[in-house]
CSV table of C-alpha atoms in Angstrom, one decimal:
chain,number,residue,atom,x,y,z
A,1,UNK,CA,86.5,104.4,123.1
A,2,UNK,CA,88.5,101.3,122.0
A,3,UNK,CA,91.7,100.2,123.9
A,4,UNK,CA,94.9,98.9,122.4
A,5,UNK,CA,93.5,95.4,122.3
A,6,UNK,CA,90.8,96.4,119.9
A,7,UNK,CA,87.9,96.2,122.4
A,8,UNK,CA,85.7,98.7,124.2
A,9,UNK,CA,87.6,99.9,127.2
A,10,UNK,CA,84.7,99.2,129.6
A,11,UNK,CA,84.6,95.5,128.3
A,12,UNK,CA,88.2,94.6,127.9
A,13,UNK,CA,89.1,92.1,130.6
A,14,UNK,CA,92.8,92.9,130.2
A,15,UNK,CA,92.4,96.6,130.7
A,16,UNK,CA,89.9,96.2,133.5
A,17,UNK,CA,92.3,93.9,135.3
A,18,UNK,CA,95.2,96.4,134.8
A,19,UNK,CA,93.0,99.2,136.2
A,20,UNK,CA,92.0,97.1,139.2
A,21,UNK,CA,95.6,96.2,140.0
A,22,UNK,CA,96.6,99.8,139.7
A,23,UNK,CA,93.8,100.8,142.2
A,24,UNK,CA,94.9,98.1,144.6
A,25,UNK,CA,98.6,99.2,144.4
A,26,UNK,CA,97.5,102.7,145.3
A,27,UNK,CA,95.5,101.5,148.2
A,28,UNK,CA,98.5,99.4,149.4
A,29,UNK,CA,100.8,102.4,149.3
A,30,UNK,CA,98.3,104.5,151.3
A,31,UNK,CA,97.5,101.9,153.9
A,32,UNK,CA,100.9,100.3,154.1
A,33,UNK,CA,99.7,96.8,153.6
A,34,UNK,CA,96.8,94.7,152.2
A,35,UNK,CA,95.1,92.1,154.1
A,36,UNK,CA,96.0,88.5,153.3
A,37,UNK,CA,92.4,87.9,152.2
A,38,UNK,CA,92.6,90.9,149.8
A,39,UNK,CA,95.9,89.6,148.4
A,40,UNK,CA,94.3,86.1,147.8
A,41,UNK,CA,91.3,87.7,146.0
A,42,UNK,CA,93.6,89.9,143.9
A,43,UNK,CA,95.7,86.9,143.0
A,44,UNK,CA,92.7,84.9,141.9
A,45,UNK,CA,91.4,87.8,139.9
A,46,UNK,CA,94.8,88.3,138.2
A,47,UNK,CA,94.9,84.6,137.4
A,48,UNK,CA,91.5,84.7,135.8
A,49,UNK,CA,92.4,87.8,133.9
A,50,UNK,CA,95.7,86.3,132.7
A,51,UNK,CA,94.0,83.1,131.6
A,52,UNK,CA,91.3,85.0,129.7
A,53,UNK,CA,93.9,87.2,128.1
A,54,UNK,CA,95.9,84.1,127.0
A,55,UNK,CA,92.8,82.5,125.5
A,56,UNK,CA,92.0,85.8,123.7
A,57,UNK,CA,95.5,86.1,122.5
A,58,UNK,CA,95.4,82.6,121.1
A,59,UNK,CA,92.1,83.2,119.4
A,60,UNK,CA,93.4,86.5,117.9
A,61,UNK,CA,96.5,84.8,116.6
A,62,UNK,CA,94.5,82.0,115.0
A,63,UNK,CA,92.1,84.5,113.5
A,64,UNK,CA,95.0,86.6,112.2
A,65,UNK,CA,96.7,83.7,110.6
A,66,UNK,CA,93.5,82.7,108.8
A,67,UNK,CA,93.1,86.2,107.4
A,68,UNK,CA,96.7,86.4,106.2
A,69,UNK,CA,96.4,83.0,104.5
A,70,UNK,CA,93.2,84.1,102.8
A,71,UNK,CA,94.3,87.6,101.7
A,72,UNK,CA,97.9,87.1,100.6
A,73,UNK,CA,98.2,87.1,96.8
A,74,UNK,CA,101.7,88.6,96.2
A,75,UNK,CA,104.6,89.0,98.5
A,76,UNK,CA,105.3,92.5,99.8
A,77,UNK,CA,107.9,94.2,97.8
A,78,UNK,CA,108.1,97.7,99.3
A,79,UNK,CA,105.6,99.3,97.0
A,80,UNK,CA,103.1,101.7,98.5
A,81,UNK,CA,100.8,104.6,97.5
A,82,UNK,CA,98.7,107.0,99.5
A,83,UNK,CA,95.7,106.2,97.3
A,84,UNK,CA,95.8,102.5,98.3
A,85,UNK,CA,97.1,102.5,101.9
A,86,UNK,CA,96.1,98.8,102.4
A,87,UNK,CA,98.5,97.5,99.7
A,88,UNK,CA,102.2,96.7,100.1
A,89,UNK,CA,102.7,94.9,96.9
A,90,UNK,CA,103.0,96.1,93.3
A,91,UNK,CA,101.6,92.8,92.1
A,92,UNK,CA,98.5,93.3,94.3
A,93,UNK,CA,98.0,96.7,92.8
A,94,UNK,CA,98.4,95.5,89.2
A,95,UNK,CA,95.9,92.7,89.9
A,96,UNK,CA,93.4,95.3,91.2
A,97,UNK,CA,93.9,97.5,88.2
A,98,UNK,CA,93.4,94.5,85.8
A,99,UNK,CA,90.1,93.6,87.5
A,100,UNK,CA,88.9,97.1,87.4
A,101,UNK,CA,89.6,97.3,83.7
A,102,UNK,CA,87.8,94.0,83.1
A,103,UNK,CA,84.8,95.2,85.0
A,104,UNK,CA,84.8,98.5,83.0
A,105,UNK,CA,84.9,96.6,79.7
A,106,UNK,CA,82.0,94.5,80.9
A,107,UNK,CA,79.9,97.7,81.4
A,108,UNK,CA,80.7,98.5,77.7
A,109,UNK,CA,79.6,95.1,76.6
A,110,UNK,CA,76.3,95.4,78.6
A,111,UNK,CA,75.6,98.5,76.6
A,112,UNK,CA,76.4,97.1,73.2
A,113,UNK,CA,76.7,93.4,72.8
A,114,UNK,CA,76.0,91.5,76.0
A,115,UNK,CA,74.5,88.0,75.4
A,116,UNK,CA,71.4,86.1,76.5
A,117,UNK,CA,68.7,87.9,78.4
A,118,UNK,CA,70.8,91.1,78.5
A,119,UNK,CA,70.5,91.3,74.7
A,120,UNK,CA,66.7,90.8,74.9
A,121,UNK,CA,66.4,93.5,77.5
A,122,UNK,CA,68.6,95.9,75.5
A,123,UNK,CA,66.4,95.3,72.4
A,124,UNK,CA,63.3,96.0,74.3
A,125,UNK,CA,64.8,99.1,76.0
A,126,UNK,CA,64.4,101.1,72.7
A,127,UNK,CA,60.7,100.3,72.5
A,128,UNK,CA,57.4,101.7,73.9
A,129,UNK,CA,56.7,102.0,77.7
A,130,UNK,CA,55.4,98.4,78.0
A,131,UNK,CA,58.6,97.1,76.3
A,132,UNK,CA,60.8,99.1,78.7
A,133,UNK,CA,58.9,97.7,81.6
A,134,UNK,CA,59.3,94.2,80.3
A,135,UNK,CA,63.0,94.8,79.8
A,136,UNK,CA,63.3,96.1,83.4
A,137,UNK,CA,61.5,93.0,84.7
A,138,UNK,CA,63.9,90.7,82.8
A,139,UNK,CA,67.0,92.5,84.2
A,140,UNK,CA,65.5,92.2,87.7
A,141,UNK,CA,65.1,88.4,87.3
A,142,UNK,CA,68.7,88.1,86.0
A,143,UNK,CA,70.1,90.0,89.0
A,144,UNK,CA,67.9,88.1,91.4
A,145,UNK,CA,68.9,84.6,90.2
A,146,UNK,CA,72.4,85.7,89.1
A,147,UNK,CA,74.3,84.3,86.1
A,148,UNK,CA,76.2,81.1,86.7
A,149,UNK,CA,79.9,80.9,86.0
A,150,UNK,CA,81.0,78.6,83.2
A,151,UNK,CA,79.8,77.7,79.7
A,152,UNK,CA,76.1,78.1,80.4
A,153,UNK,CA,75.7,81.2,82.5
A,154,UNK,CA,72.0,81.7,81.8
A,155,UNK,CA,71.0,78.0,82.0
A,156,UNK,CA,68.8,78.4,85.1
A,157,UNK,CA,67.7,82.0,84.3
A,158,UNK,CA,66.4,80.9,80.8
A,159,UNK,CA,64.4,78.1,82.5
A,160,UNK,CA,62.9,80.4,85.2
A,161,UNK,CA,62.4,83.6,83.2
A,162,UNK,CA,58.7,84.7,83.0
A,163,UNK,CA,57.0,87.7,81.5
A,164,UNK,CA,55.4,90.4,83.7
A,165,UNK,CA,51.9,89.1,83.3
A,166,UNK,CA,52.8,85.4,83.7
A,167,UNK,CA,52.7,83.4,86.9
A,168,UNK,CA,55.9,83.1,88.9
A,169,UNK,CA,57.7,79.8,89.0
A,170,UNK,CA,56.4,77.3,91.5
A,171,UNK,CA,58.0,77.3,95.0
A,172,UNK,CA,59.1,73.7,94.6
A,173,UNK,CA,60.9,74.6,91.4
A,174,UNK,CA,62.7,77.5,93.1
A,175,UNK,CA,63.7,75.4,96.0
A,176,UNK,CA,66.3,73.5,93.9
A,177,UNK,CA,67.5,76.2,91.5
A,178,UNK,CA,71.2,76.9,91.1
A,179,UNK,CA,71.9,80.5,92.1
A,180,UNK,CA,74.8,82.5,90.7
A,181,UNK,CA,77.6,83.8,92.9
A,182,UNK,CA,76.0,87.3,93.0
A,183,UNK,CA,72.4,86.2,93.0
A,184,UNK,CA,70.0,86.9,95.9
A,185,UNK,CA,67.6,84.0,95.7
A,186,UNK,CA,67.4,81.8,98.9
A,187,UNK,CA,65.9,78.3,98.4
A,188,UNK,CA,63.6,78.7,101.4
A,189,UNK,CA,62.1,82.0,100.3
A,190,UNK,CA,60.1,80.7,97.4
A,191,UNK,CA,58.6,83.5,95.4
A,192,UNK,CA,58.4,86.0,98.3
A,193,UNK,CA,61.1,88.4,97.0
A,194,UNK,CA,59.9,88.2,93.4
A,195,UNK,CA,56.3,88.8,94.5
A,196,UNK,CA,57.4,91.6,96.8
A,197,UNK,CA,59.1,93.4,93.9
A,198,UNK,CA,56.0,93.0,91.7
A,199,UNK,CA,53.8,94.4,94.5
A,200,UNK,CA,56.1,97.3,95.0
A,201,UNK,CA,56.1,98.1,91.3
A,202,UNK,CA,52.3,98.1,91.3
A,203,UNK,CA,52.1,100.4,94.3
A,204,UNK,CA,54.4,103.0,92.7
A,205,UNK,CA,52.8,102.9,89.3
A,206,UNK,CA,55.5,101.0,87.5
A,207,UNK,CA,59.0,99.8,87.8
A,208,UNK,CA,60.8,102.7,86.0
A,209,UNK,CA,58.5,105.3,87.5
A,210,UNK,CA,59.4,104.1,91.0
A,211,UNK,CA,63.1,103.7,90.3
A,212,UNK,CA,63.4,107.1,88.6
A,213,UNK,CA,61.4,109.0,91.2
A,214,UNK,CA,64.2,110.1,93.4
A,215,UNK,CA,66.6,112.9,92.6
A,216,UNK,CA,67.3,115.2,89.6
A,217,UNK,CA,70.7,113.8,88.7
A,218,UNK,CA,72.0,110.3,88.0
A,219,UNK,CA,73.9,109.9,91.2
A,220,UNK,CA,71.0,110.8,93.5
A,221,UNK,CA,68.6,108.8,91.4
A,222,UNK,CA,70.8,105.7,91.8
A,223,UNK,CA,70.9,106.2,95.6
A,224,UNK,CA,67.1,106.7,95.8
A,225,UNK,CA,66.5,103.6,93.6
A,226,UNK,CA,68.9,101.6,95.7
A,227,UNK,CA,67.0,102.5,98.9
A,228,UNK,CA,63.6,101.8,97.2
A,229,UNK,CA,64.8,98.2,96.4
A,230,UNK,CA,65.4,97.4,100.1
A,231,UNK,CA,63.1,94.4,99.9
A,232,UNK,CA,63.3,91.3,102.1
A,233,UNK,CA,65.6,88.8,100.5
A,234,UNK,CA,67.2,91.3,98.0
A,235,UNK,CA,70.8,91.9,99.2
A,236,UNK,CA,73.2,94.6,98.3
A,237,UNK,CA,75.0,92.8,95.4
A,238,UNK,CA,71.8,92.1,93.5
A,239,UNK,CA,70.3,95.6,94.0
A,240,UNK,CA,73.5,97.3,92.9
A,241,UNK,CA,73.9,95.0,89.9
A,242,UNK,CA,70.3,95.4,88.8
A,243,UNK,CA,70.6,99.2,88.8
A,244,UNK,CA,74.0,99.1,87.0
A,245,UNK,CA,72.5,97.0,84.2
A,246,UNK,CA,69.5,99.3,84.0
A,247,UNK,CA,71.9,102.2,83.5
A,248,UNK,CA,74.1,100.3,81.0
A,249,UNK,CA,71.1,99.4,78.8
A,250,UNK,CA,69.7,102.9,78.8
A,251,UNK,CA,66.6,102.0,80.8
A,252,UNK,CA,67.4,104.3,83.8
A,253,UNK,CA,69.5,107.5,83.8
A,254,UNK,CA,71.3,106.5,87.0
A,255,UNK,CA,75.0,106.0,87.9
A,256,UNK,CA,76.5,105.4,91.4
A,257,UNK,CA,78.8,107.9,93.1
A,258,UNK,CA,79.6,105.4,95.9
A,259,UNK,CA,79.5,101.6,96.4
A,260,UNK,CA,76.7,101.8,99.0
A,261,UNK,CA,78.5,99.4,101.2
A,262,UNK,CA,76.6,97.6,104.0
A,263,UNK,CA,78.8,97.7,107.1
A,264,UNK,CA,81.3,95.2,105.8
A,265,UNK,CA,79.1,92.1,105.5
A,266,UNK,CA,79.3,91.6,101.8
A,267,UNK,CA,82.4,90.6,99.8
A,268,UNK,CA,82.8,94.0,98.1
A,269,UNK,CA,82.8,95.7,101.5
A,270,UNK,CA,85.5,93.4,102.8
A,271,UNK,CA,87.6,94.0,99.7
A,272,UNK,CA,87.2,97.8,99.9
A,273,UNK,CA,88.3,97.7,103.6
A,274,UNK,CA,91.4,95.7,102.7
A,275,UNK,CA,92.4,98.0,99.8
A,276,UNK,CA,91.8,101.3,101.7
A,277,UNK,CA,92.8,100.1,105.1
A,278,UNK,CA,89.8,101.3,107.1
A,279,UNK,CA,86.5,100.1,108.4
A,280,UNK,CA,85.2,103.6,109.2
A,281,UNK,CA,82.4,104.3,106.7
A,282,UNK,CA,83.1,108.0,106.2
A,283,UNK,CA,86.9,107.5,105.8
A,284,UNK,CA,86.4,104.5,103.5
A,285,UNK,CA,84.2,106.6,101.2
A,286,UNK,CA,86.7,109.4,101.2
A,287,UNK,CA,89.6,107.2,100.3
A,288,UNK,CA,87.6,105.3,97.8
A,289,UNK,CA,86.4,108.5,96.2
A,290,UNK,CA,89.9,109.9,95.9
A,291,UNK,CA,91.2,106.7,94.3
A,292,UNK,CA,88.3,106.5,91.8
A,293,UNK,CA,88.8,110.1,90.8
A,294,UNK,CA,92.5,109.7,90.3
A,295,UNK,CA,92.3,106.7,88.1
A,296,UNK,CA,89.1,107.7,86.3
A,297,UNK,CA,87.4,104.3,86.4
A,298,UNK,CA,83.5,104.5,86.7
A,299,UNK,CA,82.3,103.7,90.2
A,300,UNK,CA,80.0,101.0,88.8
A,301,UNK,CA,83.1,99.0,87.7
A,302,UNK,CA,84.4,98.9,91.3
A,303,UNK,CA,81.6,96.6,92.4
A,304,UNK,CA,82.7,93.6,90.4
A,305,UNK,CA,86.3,94.8,90.1
A,306,UNK,CA,86.9,94.8,93.9
A,307,UNK,CA,85.1,91.6,94.4
A,308,UNK,CA,87.1,89.8,91.8
A,309,UNK,CA,90.4,91.2,93.1
A,310,UNK,CA,89.7,89.8,96.6
A,311,UNK,CA,88.1,86.5,95.3
A,312,UNK,CA,89.6,83.1,96.0
A,313,UNK,CA,89.2,80.6,93.2
A,314,UNK,CA,86.9,77.7,93.9
A,315,UNK,CA,84.5,75.2,92.2
A,316,UNK,CA,82.0,77.9,91.4
A,317,UNK,CA,84.7,80.2,90.0
A,318,UNK,CA,86.4,78.2,87.3
A,319,UNK,CA,88.3,81.1,85.8
A,320,UNK,CA,89.4,82.5,89.2
A,321,UNK,CA,87.2,85.6,88.7
A,322,UNK,CA,83.5,86.2,88.0
A,323,UNK,CA,82.3,87.1,84.5
A,324,UNK,CA,78.7,87.8,85.5
A,325,UNK,CA,77.4,86.4,82.2
A,326,UNK,CA,79.4,88.8,80.1
A,327,UNK,CA,82.8,87.5,79.1
A,328,UNK,CA,85.3,90.4,79.2
A,329,UNK,CA,89.1,90.9,79.2
A,330,UNK,CA,91.1,93.8,80.7
A,331,UNK,CA,92.1,96.6,78.3
A,332,UNK,CA,95.9,96.4,78.2
A,333,UNK,CA,96.3,100.1,77.3
A,334,UNK,CA,93.9,101.1,80.0
A,335,UNK,CA,95.8,99.0,82.6
A,336,UNK,CA,99.1,100.6,81.6
A,337,UNK,CA,97.7,104.1,82.0
A,338,UNK,CA,96.2,103.3,85.4
A,339,UNK,CA,99.5,101.7,86.4
A,340,UNK,CA,101.4,104.9,85.4
A,341,UNK,CA,99.1,106.9,87.6
A,342,UNK,CA,100.2,104.9,90.5
A,343,UNK,CA,103.9,104.7,89.6
A,344,UNK,CA,103.7,101.1,88.5
A,345,UNK,CA,105.4,99.4,85.6
A,346,UNK,CA,103.3,96.9,83.7
A,347,UNK,CA,104.9,93.6,82.5
A,348,UNK,CA,106.1,93.7,79.0
A,349,UNK,CA,104.0,91.5,76.6
A,350,UNK,CA,105.4,88.0,75.9
A,351,UNK,CA,106.6,87.7,72.3
A,352,UNK,CA,104.9,84.9,70.4
């Protein structure tokens, strides 16, 4: 059980001190008085508890101020909705809807006119079994390195991309590669993750065979494939994006029903907890599911949509949001419909 200070009751120094003082008060009432030695010990214990509590309070206040500074985008204006209990600003809600629409449009582009290696994979996806395996391998590499943000999103990927039968890039080359914001490559891992994926595919009789082996419907198939990709060095973001691109290009009949969050360590988990005001995994999924059903946005779009909504601009995010190699803009009509569902008014377009 957790106490009012947000700690376990058996480890909270403030609560332990309060219970100790309560026991001593009861003993004093029963016995009439406490020895001077006992009073001195109690005083020292209370002083230590108070000092520790003060340090804890200062740390909590500092931590809280940092979080508020990081997360505030719009001033609270009294807006609220049961589907988004973590939001108190209509501006925040509209930002979220805009990023969700942008991410949904990106999924459409992946299926029809995405650039670079996505286009190559999409062209191969309509071919024979070997072509489809090659397309899958291309998309794995794209997700693993991650597109960069800016004018040349595939600069590093084009340099490092190899065919299935070709040797992997040298470890010294990979040690200095620029990795995209959602990429999984770590400079000290060399080819370990790439080789691990190749070895896994060989063991299961092929990439698509292994990824499509679990479940008889798209949602279960996505979950099973996500679990199968739990390879050393391949984090949640890259696994999720890889499977989403496979689905968008028609290589794998799989679609997520949840975000498969990993206990709050990744940016999408942090954003989801902020929007839905809970860190409990079961409650978070319930609230997220209710919101997704109400607005009708594909679950796959929430991965990038939530991350962009909670993202702070920086040198690696020149636009203030991630494009993931596929430039996309929100659909204004879609945003207006989503806003109406939440009782929001969208700003009128500026006349030119």
